[in-house]
CSV table of C-alpha atoms in Angstrom, one decimal:
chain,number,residue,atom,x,y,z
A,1,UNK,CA,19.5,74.1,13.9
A,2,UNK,CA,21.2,73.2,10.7
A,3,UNK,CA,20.6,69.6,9.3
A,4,UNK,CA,21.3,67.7,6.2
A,5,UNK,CA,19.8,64.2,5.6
A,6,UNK,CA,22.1,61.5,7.0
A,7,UNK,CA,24.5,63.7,7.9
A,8,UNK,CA,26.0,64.2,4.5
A,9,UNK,CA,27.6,67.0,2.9
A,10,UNK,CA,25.6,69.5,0.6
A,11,UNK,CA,28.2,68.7,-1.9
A,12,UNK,CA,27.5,64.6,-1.4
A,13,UNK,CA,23.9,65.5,-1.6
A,14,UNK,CA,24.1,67.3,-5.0
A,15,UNK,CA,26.3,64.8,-6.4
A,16,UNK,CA,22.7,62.5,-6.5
A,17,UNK,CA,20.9,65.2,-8.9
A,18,UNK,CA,20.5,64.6,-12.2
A,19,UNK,CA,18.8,66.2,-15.3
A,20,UNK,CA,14.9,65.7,-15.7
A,21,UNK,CA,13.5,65.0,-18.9
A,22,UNK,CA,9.7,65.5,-19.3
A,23,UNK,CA,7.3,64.8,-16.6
A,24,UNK,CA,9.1,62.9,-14.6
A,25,UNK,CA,10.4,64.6,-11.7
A,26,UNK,CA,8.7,62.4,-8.7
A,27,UNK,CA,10.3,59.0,-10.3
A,28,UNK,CA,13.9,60.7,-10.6
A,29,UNK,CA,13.0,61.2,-6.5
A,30,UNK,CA,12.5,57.5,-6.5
A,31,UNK,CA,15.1,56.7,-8.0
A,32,UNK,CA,17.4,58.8,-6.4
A,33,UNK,CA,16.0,57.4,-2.8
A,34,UNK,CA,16.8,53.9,-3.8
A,35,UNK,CA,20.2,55.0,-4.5
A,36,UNK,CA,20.8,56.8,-1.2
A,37,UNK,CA,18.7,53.5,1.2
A,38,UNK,CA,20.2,50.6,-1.1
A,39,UNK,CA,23.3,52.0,-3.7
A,40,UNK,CA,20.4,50.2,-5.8
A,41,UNK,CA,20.5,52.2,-9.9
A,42,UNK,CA,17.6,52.3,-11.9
A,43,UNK,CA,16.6,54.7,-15.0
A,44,UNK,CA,14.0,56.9,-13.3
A,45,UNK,CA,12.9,57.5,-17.1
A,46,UNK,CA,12.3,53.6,-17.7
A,47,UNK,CA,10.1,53.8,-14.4
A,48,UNK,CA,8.2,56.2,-15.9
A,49,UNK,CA,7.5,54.5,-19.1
A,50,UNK,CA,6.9,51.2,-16.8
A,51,UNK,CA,4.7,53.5,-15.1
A,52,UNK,CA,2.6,54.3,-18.0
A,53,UNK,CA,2.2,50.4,-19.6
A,54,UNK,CA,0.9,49.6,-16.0
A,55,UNK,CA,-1.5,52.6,-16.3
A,56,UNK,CA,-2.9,51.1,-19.6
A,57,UNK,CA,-3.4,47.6,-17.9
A,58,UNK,CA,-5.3,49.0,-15.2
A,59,UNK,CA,-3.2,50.1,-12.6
A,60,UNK,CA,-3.0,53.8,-12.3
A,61,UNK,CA,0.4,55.4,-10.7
A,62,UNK,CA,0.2,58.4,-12.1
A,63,UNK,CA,-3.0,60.2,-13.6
A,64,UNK,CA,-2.6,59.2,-17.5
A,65,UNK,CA,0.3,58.0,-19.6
A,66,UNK,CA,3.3,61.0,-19.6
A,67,UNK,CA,1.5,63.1,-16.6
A,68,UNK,CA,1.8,64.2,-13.0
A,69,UNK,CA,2.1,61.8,-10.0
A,70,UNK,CA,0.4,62.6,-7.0
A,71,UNK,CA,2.0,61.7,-3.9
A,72,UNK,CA,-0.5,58.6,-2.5
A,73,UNK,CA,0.5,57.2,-6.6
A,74,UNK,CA,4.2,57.8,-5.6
A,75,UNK,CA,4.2,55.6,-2.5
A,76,UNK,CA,3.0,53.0,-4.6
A,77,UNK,CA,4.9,53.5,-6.9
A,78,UNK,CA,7.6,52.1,-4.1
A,79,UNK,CA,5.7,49.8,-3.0
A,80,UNK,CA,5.7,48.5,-7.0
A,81,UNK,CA,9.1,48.5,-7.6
A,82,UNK,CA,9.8,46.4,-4.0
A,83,UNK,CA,7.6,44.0,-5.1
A,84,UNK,CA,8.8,43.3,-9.0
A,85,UNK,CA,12.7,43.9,-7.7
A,86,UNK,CA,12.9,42.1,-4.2
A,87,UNK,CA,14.1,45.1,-2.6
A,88,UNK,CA,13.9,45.8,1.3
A,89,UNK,CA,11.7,49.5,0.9
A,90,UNK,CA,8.7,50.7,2.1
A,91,UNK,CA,6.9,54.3,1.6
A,92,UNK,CA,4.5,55.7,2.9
A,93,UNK,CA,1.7,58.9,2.6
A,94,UNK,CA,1.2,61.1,5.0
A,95,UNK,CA,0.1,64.6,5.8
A,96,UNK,CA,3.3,66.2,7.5
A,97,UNK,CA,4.3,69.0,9.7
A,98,UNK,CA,6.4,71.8,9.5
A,99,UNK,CA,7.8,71.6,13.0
A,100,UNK,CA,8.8,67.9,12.9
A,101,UNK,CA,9.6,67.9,9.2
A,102,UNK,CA,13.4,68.2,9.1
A,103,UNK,CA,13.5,65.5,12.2
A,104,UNK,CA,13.3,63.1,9.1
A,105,UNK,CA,16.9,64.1,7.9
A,106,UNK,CA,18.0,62.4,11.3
A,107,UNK,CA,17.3,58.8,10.0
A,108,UNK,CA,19.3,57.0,8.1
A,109,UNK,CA,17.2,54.3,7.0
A,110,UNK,CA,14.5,57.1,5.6
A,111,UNK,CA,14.0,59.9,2.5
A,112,UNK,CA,11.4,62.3,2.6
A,113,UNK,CA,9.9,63.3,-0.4
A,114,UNK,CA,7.4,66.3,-0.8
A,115,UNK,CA,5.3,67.3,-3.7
A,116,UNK,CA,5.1,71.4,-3.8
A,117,UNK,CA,1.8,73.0,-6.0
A,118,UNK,CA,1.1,76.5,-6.4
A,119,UNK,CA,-1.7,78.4,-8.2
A,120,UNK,CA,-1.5,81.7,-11.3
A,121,UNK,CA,0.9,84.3,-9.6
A,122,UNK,CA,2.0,82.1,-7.0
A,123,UNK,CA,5.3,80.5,-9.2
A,124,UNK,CA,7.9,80.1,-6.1
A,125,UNK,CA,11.5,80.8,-6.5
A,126,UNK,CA,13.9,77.6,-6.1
A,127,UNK,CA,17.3,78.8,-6.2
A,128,UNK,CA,20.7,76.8,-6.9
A,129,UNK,CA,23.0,77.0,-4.0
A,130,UNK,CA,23.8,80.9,-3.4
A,131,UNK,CA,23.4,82.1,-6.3
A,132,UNK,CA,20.3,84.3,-6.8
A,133,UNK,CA,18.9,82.5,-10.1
A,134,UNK,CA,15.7,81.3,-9.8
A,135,UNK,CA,15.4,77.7,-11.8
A,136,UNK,CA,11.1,78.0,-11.4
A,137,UNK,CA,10.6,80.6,-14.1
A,138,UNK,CA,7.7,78.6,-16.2
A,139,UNK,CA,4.5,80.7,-16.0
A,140,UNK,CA,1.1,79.5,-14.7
A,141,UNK,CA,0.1,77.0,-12.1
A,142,UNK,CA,2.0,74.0,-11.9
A,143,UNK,CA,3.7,71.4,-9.4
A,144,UNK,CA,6.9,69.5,-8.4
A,145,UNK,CA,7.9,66.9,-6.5
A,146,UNK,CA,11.7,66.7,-4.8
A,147,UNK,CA,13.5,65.4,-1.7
A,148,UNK,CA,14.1,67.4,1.3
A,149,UNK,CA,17.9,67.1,1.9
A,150,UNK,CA,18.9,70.3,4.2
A,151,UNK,CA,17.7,72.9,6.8
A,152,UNK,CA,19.6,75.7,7.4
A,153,UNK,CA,18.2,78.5,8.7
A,154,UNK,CA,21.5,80.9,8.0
A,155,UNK,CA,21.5,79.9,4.2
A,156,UNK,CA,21.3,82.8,1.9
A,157,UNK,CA,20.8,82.7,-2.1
A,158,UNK,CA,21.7,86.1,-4.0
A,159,UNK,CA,23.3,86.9,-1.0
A,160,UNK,CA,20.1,88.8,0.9
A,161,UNK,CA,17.6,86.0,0.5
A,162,UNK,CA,16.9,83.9,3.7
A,163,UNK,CA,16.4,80.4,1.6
A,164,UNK,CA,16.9,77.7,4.8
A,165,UNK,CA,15.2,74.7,2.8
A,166,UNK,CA,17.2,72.5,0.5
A,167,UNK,CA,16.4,70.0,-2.0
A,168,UNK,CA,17.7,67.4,-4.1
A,169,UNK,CA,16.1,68.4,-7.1
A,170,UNK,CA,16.5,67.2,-10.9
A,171,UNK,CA,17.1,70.7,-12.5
A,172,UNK,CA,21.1,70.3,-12.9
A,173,UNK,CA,23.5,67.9,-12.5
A,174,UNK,CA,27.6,67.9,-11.9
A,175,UNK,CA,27.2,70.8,-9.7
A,176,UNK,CA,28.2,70.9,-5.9
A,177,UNK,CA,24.8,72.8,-4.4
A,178,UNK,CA,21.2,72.0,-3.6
A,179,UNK,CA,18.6,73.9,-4.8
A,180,UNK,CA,17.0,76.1,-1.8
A,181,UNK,CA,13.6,77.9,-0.9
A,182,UNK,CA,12.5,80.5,1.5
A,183,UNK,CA,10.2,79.5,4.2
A,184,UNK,CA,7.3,81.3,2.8
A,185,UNK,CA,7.4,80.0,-0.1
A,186,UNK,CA,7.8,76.5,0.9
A,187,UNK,CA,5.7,76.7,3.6
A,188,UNK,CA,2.9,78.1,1.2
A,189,UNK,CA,3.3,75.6,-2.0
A,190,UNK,CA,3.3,72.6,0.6
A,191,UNK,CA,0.4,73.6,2.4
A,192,UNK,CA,-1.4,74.5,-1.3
A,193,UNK,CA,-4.7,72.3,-1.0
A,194,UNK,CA,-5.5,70.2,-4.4
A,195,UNK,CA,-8.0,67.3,-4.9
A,196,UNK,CA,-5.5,63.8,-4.7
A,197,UNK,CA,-2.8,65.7,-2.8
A,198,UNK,CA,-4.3,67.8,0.3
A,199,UNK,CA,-1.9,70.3,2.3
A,200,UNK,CA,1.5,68.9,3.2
A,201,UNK,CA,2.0,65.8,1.4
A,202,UNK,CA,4.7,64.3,2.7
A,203,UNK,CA,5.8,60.4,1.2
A,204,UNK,CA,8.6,58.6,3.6
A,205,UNK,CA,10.7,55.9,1.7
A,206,UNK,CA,11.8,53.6,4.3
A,207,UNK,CA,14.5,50.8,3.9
A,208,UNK,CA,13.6,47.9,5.9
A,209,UNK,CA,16.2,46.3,8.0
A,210,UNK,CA,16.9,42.9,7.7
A,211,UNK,CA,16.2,40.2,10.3
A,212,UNK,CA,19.2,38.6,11.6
C-alpha cells in the first residue's frame, strides 16, 4: 500500500529538505519536524551549537561537542527545545517494527524519525527520487539519521531498483524527490545493533493538542 506522511505529496515532502552542513543531520530532522507539526522555523545548525554549550555545562545531547546524536539524545533534544520555547511537542524513543512502521505516516499530529548505522562494506545506497545515483558514497562505517516520509512498494530508482522507502533527508535542497532505499538495505542499517542505539530506533515527535 502506498503512503506518504500526512498525506502530502512527494513533491511537498521534498520541498522541507535542506542542505546539511557538518554533523548535523538528526537536528535538521528536528527542525524539519517542528516545521511540518507547528510551521514553527528554527536554524537546525544554531540547535546544534546550543546543543554543544549545553554539552559543556553538563547536559549531554549528543556524545561530545560537533558529534553524532543518538536517538534516546534526540528525543531529548525535543523535549529541550519544548521546554526553552513553549512549544506543544513531545518525542519519544522507542524500539520500532517493520510491519507497523509506515502506520505512523497515517497521523498527522506525529514524525517519525529513524537513525540508520551500518558497519565496513555495509555502506547502503540512498537514492534521489528515480534516478539511480546513490548520495551514500563515503567509505567506512558510519550512520544517519532522517524522517521516514513515503512507502511505496512500486517505486523504482535507476529504473530496475525496487527502492519502496522514502525520506526526507538533508542531502539536497530545491529539488522535487525524496531520497529512497531498498528494503534490504533499510531493513538491515535499522536493525544494525550499536551500544546507545539497539536495533530499530525509532523517535516519534508528537504535537500535543491543545485543551479546549
Amino acid at each position: 500500500m502506498k503512503k506518504t506522511l500526512h498525506n502530502f505529496s512527494e513533491k511537498n515532502l521534498a520541498s522541507y529538505q535542506s542542505l546539511q552542513i557538518g554533523n548535523t543531520c538528526a537536528f535538521f530532522a528536528i527542525a524539519t519536524s517542528l516545521k511540518l507539526l507547528l510551521n514553527y522555523q528554527v536554524d537546525p545548525i544554531a540547535l546544534a551549537f546550543e546543543a554543544d554549550q549545553l554539552w559543556r555545562r553538563g547536559r549531554f545531547l549528543r556524545f561530545w561537542p560537533g558529534w553524532a546524536v543518538a536517538p534516546r539524545m534526540l528525543a531529548r533534544m525535543v523535549r529541550h527545545i519544548a521546554k526553552t520555547r513553549a512549544l506543544p511537542i513531545d518525542a519519544h524513543f522507542q524500539h520500532g517494527k517493520i510491519e507497523t512502521l509506515i502506520n505512523y505516516l497515517d497521523d498527522p499530529g506525529s514524525i517519525p524519525i529513524v537513525t540508520l548505522t551500518w558497519l565496513w562494506g555495509k555502506v547502503p545506497p540512498i537514492y534521489l527520487g528515480t534516478t539511480s545515483k546513490n548520495y551514500n558514497t563515503l567509505p567506512g562505517p558510519g550512520g544517519h539519521t532522517m524522517i521516514l516520509a513515503a512507502y511505496n512498494p512500486d517505486h523504482r530508482s535507476g529504473g530496475d531498483v525496487i527502492t519502496p522507502w522514502g525520506f526526507i533527508n538533508p542531502w539536497k535542497m530545491n529539488v522535487s524527490h525524496l531520497f529512497w532505499m531498498t528494503d534490504h538495505d533499510f531493513r538491515e542499517s535499522w536493525h544494525n545493533w550499536l551500544p546507545f542505539k539497539g536495533r530499530n530506533p525509532l523517535v516519534i515527535v508528537t504535537k500535543i493538542p491543545s485543551i479546549k
